[in-house]
CSV table of C-alpha atoms and ligand atoms in Angstrom, one decimal:
chain,number,residue,atom,x,y,z
A,1,MET,CA,-0.1,0.0,0.1
A,2,THR,CA,2.9,2.4,0.5
A,3,ASP,CA,4.6,1.8,-2.8
A,4,THR,CA,4.2,4.4,-5.5
A,5,ASN,CA,1.9,2.4,-7.6
A,6,ILE,CA,-1.0,4.2,-6.3
A,7,ASP,CA,-3.7,4.9,-8.7
A,8,PHE,CA,-4.4,8.5,-8.1
A,9,SER,CA,-7.7,10.2,-9.1
A,10,GLU,CA,-7.8,13.2,-11.5
A,11,ALA,CA,-8.9,15.2,-8.7
A,12,ALA,CA,-5.9,14.4,-6.5
A,13,ALA,CA,-3.3,14.9,-9.4
A,14,PRO,CA,-2.6,18.5,-8.7
A,15,LEU,CA,-1.0,17.5,-5.1
A,16,VAL,CA,0.9,14.2,-6.2
A,17,GLU,CA,4.3,15.6,-7.3
A,18,LYS,CA,4.8,17.7,-4.2
A,19,LEU,CA,3.1,15.7,-1.6
A,20,LEU,CA,3.7,11.9,-2.4
A,21,ALA,CA,7.0,11.7,-0.9
A,22,PRO,CA,6.4,13.4,2.6
A,23,ALA,CA,3.0,11.4,2.5
A,24,LEU,CA,4.7,8.1,2.2
A,25,GLU,CA,7.2,9.3,4.8
A,26,ILE,CA,4.3,9.9,7.3
A,27,ILE,CA,2.4,6.7,6.4
A,28,ALA,CA,5.7,4.7,7.0
A,29,ARG,CA,5.5,5.7,10.6
A,30,TYR,CA,2.4,3.6,11.3
A,31,PRO,CA,2.2,-0.4,11.4
A,32,ALA,CA,1.2,-2.2,8.3
A,33,GLY,CA,-2.5,-2.6,8.1
A,34,ARG,CA,-3.0,0.7,10.2
A,35,GLU,CA,-2.1,3.1,7.4
A,36,ARG,CA,-5.3,5.1,7.8
A,37,SER,CA,-4.1,6.2,11.2
A,38,ALA,CA,-1.9,8.7,9.1
A,39,LEU,CA,-5.0,10.5,8.1
A,40,LEU,CA,-4.7,13.4,10.5
A,41,PRO,CA,-1.1,14.2,9.8
A,42,LEU,CA,-1.8,14.0,6.0
A,43,LEU,CA,-4.7,16.5,6.2
A,44,HIS,CA,-2.2,18.9,7.9
A,45,LEU,CA,0.3,18.0,5.0
A,46,VAL,CA,-2.3,18.8,2.2
A,47,GLN,CA,-2.9,22.2,4.1
A,48,THR,CA,0.9,23.0,3.6
A,49,GLN,CA,0.1,23.6,-0.1
A,50,GLU,CA,-3.4,24.9,-0.2
A,51,GLY,CA,-4.0,26.4,3.4
A,52,HIS,CA,-7.2,24.4,3.6
A,53,VAL,CA,-8.4,20.9,2.8
A,54,SER,CA,-9.8,21.4,-0.7
A,55,PRO,CA,-11.4,18.5,-2.8
A,56,SER,CA,-8.1,18.0,-4.2
A,57,GLY,CA,-6.6,17.5,-0.7
A,58,VAL,CA,-9.5,15.3,0.2
A,59,ALA,CA,-9.0,13.1,-3.1
A,60,PHE,CA,-5.2,12.9,-2.2
A,61,CYS,CA,-5.5,11.5,1.2
A,62,ALA,CA,-8.3,9.1,0.0
A,63,ASP,CA,-6.2,7.8,-2.8
A,64,VAL,CA,-2.9,7.6,-0.8
A,65,LEU,CA,-4.5,5.8,2.1
A,66,GLY,CA,-6.8,3.5,0.1
A,67,ILE,CA,-10.0,4.9,1.7
A,68,ASN,CA,-13.0,6.5,0.3
A,69,LYS,CA,-13.4,10.3,0.2
A,70,ALA,CA,-16.4,10.2,2.5
A,71,GLN,CA,-14.1,8.8,5.2
A,72,VAL,CA,-11.7,11.5,4.8
A,73,GLY,CA,-14.4,14.1,4.7
A,74,ALA,CA,-15.9,12.8,8.0
A,75,VAL,CA,-12.6,13.4,9.8
A,76,ALA,CA,-11.8,16.9,8.1
A,77,THR,CA,-15.0,18.3,9.0
A,78,PHE,CA,-14.7,17.0,12.6
A,79,TYR,CA,-11.7,19.1,13.7
A,80,THR,CA,-11.5,22.8,13.6
A,81,MET,CA,-7.7,22.7,12.6
A,82,TYR,CA,-8.7,21.4,9.2
A,83,LYS,CA,-10.0,24.4,7.2
A,84,ARG,CA,-12.6,23.8,4.4
A,85,ARG,CA,-12.2,27.1,2.8
A,86,PRO,CA,-9.0,29.3,1.7
A,87,THR,CA,-7.2,30.7,4.6
A,88,GLY,CA,-5.0,33.8,5.2
A,89,ASP,CA,-1.4,33.8,5.8
A,90,TYR,CA,-2.1,34.2,9.5
A,91,LEU,CA,-4.7,32.6,11.5
A,92,VAL,CA,-5.5,35.0,14.5
A,93,SER,CA,-7.4,33.0,17.3
A,94,VAL,CA,-8.8,34.9,20.2
A,95,CYS,CA,-9.7,32.8,23.2
A,96,THR,CA,-13.3,33.5,24.3
A,97,ASN,CA,-13.6,30.5,26.7
A,98,THR,CA,-14.5,31.0,30.4
A,99,LEU,CA,-11.4,32.4,31.9
A,100,CYS,CA,-10.2,34.4,29.0
A,101,ASN,CA,-13.9,35.8,28.7
A,102,MET,CA,-13.8,37.0,32.2
A,103,MET,CA,-10.6,38.8,31.7
A,104,GLY,CA,-11.7,40.6,28.6
A,105,GLY,CA,-11.4,38.0,25.9
A,106,GLN,CA,-14.8,38.7,24.4
A,107,ARG,CA,-13.9,42.6,24.1
A,108,VAL,CA,-10.7,41.6,22.5
A,109,TYR,CA,-12.5,39.5,19.8
A,110,ASP,CA,-15.3,42.1,19.2
A,111,GLU,CA,-13.0,45.1,18.8
A,112,LEU,CA,-10.7,43.0,16.7
A,113,SER,CA,-13.5,41.6,14.5
A,114,GLU,CA,-14.9,45.3,13.9
A,115,HIS,CA,-11.2,46.3,13.1
A,116,LEU,CA,-10.7,43.5,10.6
A,117,GLY,CA,-14.2,43.8,9.1
A,118,VAL,CA,-14.6,40.0,9.5
A,119,GLY,CA,-16.3,37.6,11.7
A,120,HIS,CA,-15.6,33.9,13.0
A,121,ASP,CA,-13.7,31.7,10.5
A,122,GLU,CA,-13.7,34.6,7.8
A,123,THR,CA,-10.6,36.1,6.0
A,124,THR,CA,-9.8,39.6,5.4
A,125,ALA,CA,-10.2,40.8,1.8
A,126,ASP,CA,-6.5,41.2,1.4
A,127,GLY,CA,-6.0,37.5,2.2
A,128,LYS,CA,-3.7,38.2,5.1
A,129,ILE,CA,-5.8,37.3,8.2
A,130,THR,CA,-8.2,34.5,9.0
A,131,PHE,CA,-10.0,35.2,12.2
A,132,GLU,CA,-11.5,33.0,14.6
A,133,HIS,CA,-12.5,32.7,18.3
A,134,ALA,CA,-11.3,29.8,20.0
A,135,GLU,CA,-12.1,27.5,22.9
A,136,CYS,CA,-9.5,27.3,25.8
A,137,LEU,CA,-6.0,27.4,24.3
A,138,ALA,CA,-4.5,26.0,27.4
A,139,ALA,CA,-2.9,29.2,28.8
A,140,CYS,CA,-5.5,30.4,31.1
A,141,ASP,CA,-3.0,31.8,33.4
A,142,TYR,CA,-2.0,34.4,30.6
A,143,ALA,CA,-5.9,35.3,30.0
A,144,PRO,CA,-6.9,36.6,27.7
A,145,VAL,CA,-4.9,34.9,25.0
A,146,VAL,CA,-4.2,35.4,21.4
A,147,THR,CA,-2.6,33.0,19.2
A,148,VAL,CA,-1.2,33.4,15.8
A,149,ASN,CA,-0.9,30.2,13.7
A,150,TYR,CA,-1.3,28.2,16.9
A,151,ASP,CA,1.6,30.0,18.5
A,152,PHE,CA,1.0,32.0,21.6
A,153,ALA,CA,1.5,35.6,20.3
A,154,ILE,CA,0.0,37.9,22.9
A,155,ASP,CA,-0.4,37.1,26.7
A,156,GLU,CA,-2.9,39.2,28.7
A,157,ALA,CA,-4.3,40.8,25.5
A,158,THR,CA,-6.0,43.9,25.2
A,159,PRO,CA,-8.0,45.3,22.0
A,160,GLU,CA,-5.1,47.7,21.5
A,161,SER,CA,-2.4,45.1,21.5
A,162,ALA,CA,-4.4,42.7,19.3
A,163,ILE,CA,-5.0,45.4,16.7
A,164,ALA,CA,-1.4,46.4,16.8
A,165,LEU,CA,-0.5,42.8,16.2
A,166,VAL,CA,-2.5,42.3,13.1
A,167,GLU,CA,-1.5,45.6,11.6
A,168,LYS,CA,2.1,44.5,11.9
A,169,LEU,CA,1.3,41.2,10.4
A,170,ARG,CA,-0.6,43.0,7.5
A,171,ASN,CA,2.3,45.2,7.0
A,172,GLY,CA,4.6,42.1,6.3
A,173,GLU,CA,6.3,42.0,9.7
A,174,ARG,CA,6.9,39.2,12.0
A,175,PRO,CA,6.5,40.5,15.4
A,176,ALA,CA,8.2,38.7,18.4
A,177,PRO,CA,5.5,36.6,20.2
A,178,SER,CA,5.1,36.8,24.0
A,179,ARG,CA,6.7,33.4,24.2
A,180,GLY,CA,8.4,30.8,22.0
A,181,ALA,CA,9.8,30.9,18.4
A,182,ARG,CA,9.2,33.5,15.8
A,183,LEU,CA,5.9,33.5,14.1
A,184,GLY,CA,5.6,31.3,10.9
A,185,SER,CA,3.1,31.4,8.2
A,186,LEU,CA,0.0,29.2,8.5
A,187,LYS,CA,1.3,26.9,5.9
A,188,GLU,CA,4.6,26.5,7.5
A,189,MET,CA,3.1,25.5,10.8
A,190,GLN,CA,0.9,22.9,8.9
A,191,HIS,CA,4.4,21.3,8.0
A,192,GLN,CA,5.1,21.0,11.9
A,193,LEU,CA,1.7,19.7,12.5
A,194,ALA,CA,2.1,17.1,9.9
A,195,GLY,CA,4.7,15.7,12.1
A,196,PHE,CA,8.0,17.2,10.7
A,197,SER,CA,10.5,19.0,13.1
A,198,ASP,CA,10.2,22.6,13.8
A,199,GLU,CA,13.4,24.4,12.5
A,200,ARG,CA,12.6,27.7,13.9
A,201,ASP,CA,15.0,29.4,16.3
A,202,GLY,CA,13.8,29.1,19.9
A,203,ALA,CA,11.1,26.5,19.0
A,204,LEU,CA,12.2,24.4,21.9
A,205,ALA,CA,13.6,27.1,24.1
A,206,ASP,CA,11.1,27.1,27.1
A,207,GLY,CA,12.6,28.7,30.2
A,208,PRO,CA,11.3,28.6,33.6
A,209,ALA,CA,7.6,29.0,34.3
A,210,GLY,CA,6.5,32.7,34.3
A,211,THR,CA,4.9,34.5,37.1
A,212,PRO,CA,1.3,34.3,36.2
A,213,THR,CA,1.8,30.5,36.0
A,214,LEU,CA,3.4,30.4,39.3
A,215,ARG,CA,0.7,32.6,41.0
A,216,GLY,CA,-1.1,29.8,42.7
A,217,VAL,CA,2.0,28.3,44.1
A,218,THR,CA,3.0,31.7,45.3
A,219,LEU,CA,-0.3,32.3,47.1
A,220,ALA,CA,-0.1,28.8,48.6
A,221,GLN,CA,3.4,29.6,50.0
A,222,GLN,CA,2.5,33.0,51.3
A,223,HIS,CA,-0.3,31.2,53.3
A,224,GLY,CA,2.1,28.5,54.4
A,225,VAL,CA,0.6,25.9,52.3
A,226,ALA,CA,3.2,23.2,51.6
A,227,VAL,CA,3.9,22.7,47.8
A,228,ALA,CA,5.6,19.3,47.4
A,229,ASN,CA,8.4,18.9,45.1
A,230,PHE,CA,8.2,22.2,43.6
A,231,ASN,CA,11.2,24.1,42.3
A,232,PRO,CA,10.4,27.4,40.6
A,233,ASP,CA,13.7,27.2,38.7
A,234,THR,CA,13.0,23.9,36.9
A,235,PRO,CA,12.1,24.7,33.5
A,236,ILE,CA,8.6,23.9,32.4
A,237,ALA,CA,8.1,20.9,30.0
A,238,LYS,CA,9.7,21.5,26.8
A,239,THR,CA,7.3,21.5,23.7
A,240,LYS,CA,8.1,18.5,22.1
A,241,PRO,CA,8.4,18.1,18.2
A,242,ALA,CA,5.2,16.4,16.9
A,243,ARG,CA,5.2,12.7,17.9
A,244,GLU,CA,6.7,10.5,15.4
A,245,GLY,CA,4.1,8.7,13.5
A,246,GLY,CA,1.1,10.7,14.7
A,247,ASN,CA,-1.0,13.6,15.0
A,248,THR,CA,0.1,16.4,17.4
A,249,GLY,CA,-2.7,15.7,19.9
A,250,ASN,CA,-3.6,19.3,19.4
A,251,GLU,CA,-6.4,18.8,17.0
A,252,VAL,CA,-9.6,20.3,18.4
A,253,LYS,CA,-12.9,18.8,18.0
A,254,LYS,CA,-15.6,21.1,16.5
B,1,FES,S1,-9.9,30.1,29.0
B,1,FES,FE1,-8.5,31.2,27.4
B,1,FES,S2,-6.7,30.0,27.5
B,1,FES,FE2,-7.9,28.9,28.8
């Protein structure tokens, strides 16, 4: 099944030349007979070319895995990280979940939406920004949080800081994020999500936990509550490269 004698359909043809080799590399990470488990990273792989999962992308995944397009479509429509329409260079996500909402996330979302002139899951006319509200981005300690292409771009965001960020992106700048590596394009990020290593400087350079993260521990200590095995100088868990042979675990259910 992983040889190159795959009978690709006409719909898949535009992607075969560029994606067949990396697709076979991804599929080879899975045990024989379980190749279809590669579907999640393969959907990210097709997004490296098109920015979304197009009919060609669906056909390519189906053909290379030997499954049908309905099976691919069922998965691609289940997770928010697989886009069904063309996207901009930057996916700007504003968390409006419980804690971020309490800390002003909805106001950030509303004012940024008005500034950009687009709503949830829409792309600006210049093709630069796709905008969305997001469920919890797992950084509640820094609420409200804005990510760009799934990287934390602004901690403790305000409408003003969010608008300043998108304007820099639209002007071709790559502003330094609050944490982590330099921001990449959405297509570049899809390459990482497909399970290939992140080559950006600083991609794995997490330092000690920040003050907001430690606030609970600090309060506990101030109130004389013992915190077992806690060392504030221990770096927080490093962001691992995507697991070999699989999706990143970051896929979010719709
Ligand atoms: S509620 Fe926004 S990051 Fe958790």
